[in-house]
Amino acid sequence: MDLPLYRNEFAGKHPF
């Protein structure tokens, strides 16, 4: 996934 929201929320948890 390459969503801006997910990248902001799970920046250090999910390596997206």
C-alpha positions as a printed NumPy array, in Angstrom:
array([[ 0.   ,  0.   ,  0.   ],
       [ 1.148,  3.521, -0.688],
       [-1.311,  5.718,  1.166],
       [-0.304,  9.075,  2.674],
       [-2.498,  8.505,  5.739],
       [-0.988,  5.1  ,  6.464],
       [ 2.518,  6.453,  5.941],
       [ 1.829,  9.232,  8.446],
       [ 0.136,  7.048, 11.067],
       [ 2.355,  3.984, 10.753],
       [ 5.589,  5.629,  9.691],
       [ 7.859,  3.615, 11.978],
       [ 5.6  ,  0.57 , 12.378],
       [ 4.771, -0.397,  8.796],
       [ 7.5  , -0.364,  6.12 ],
       [ 5.084,  0.761,  3.424]])
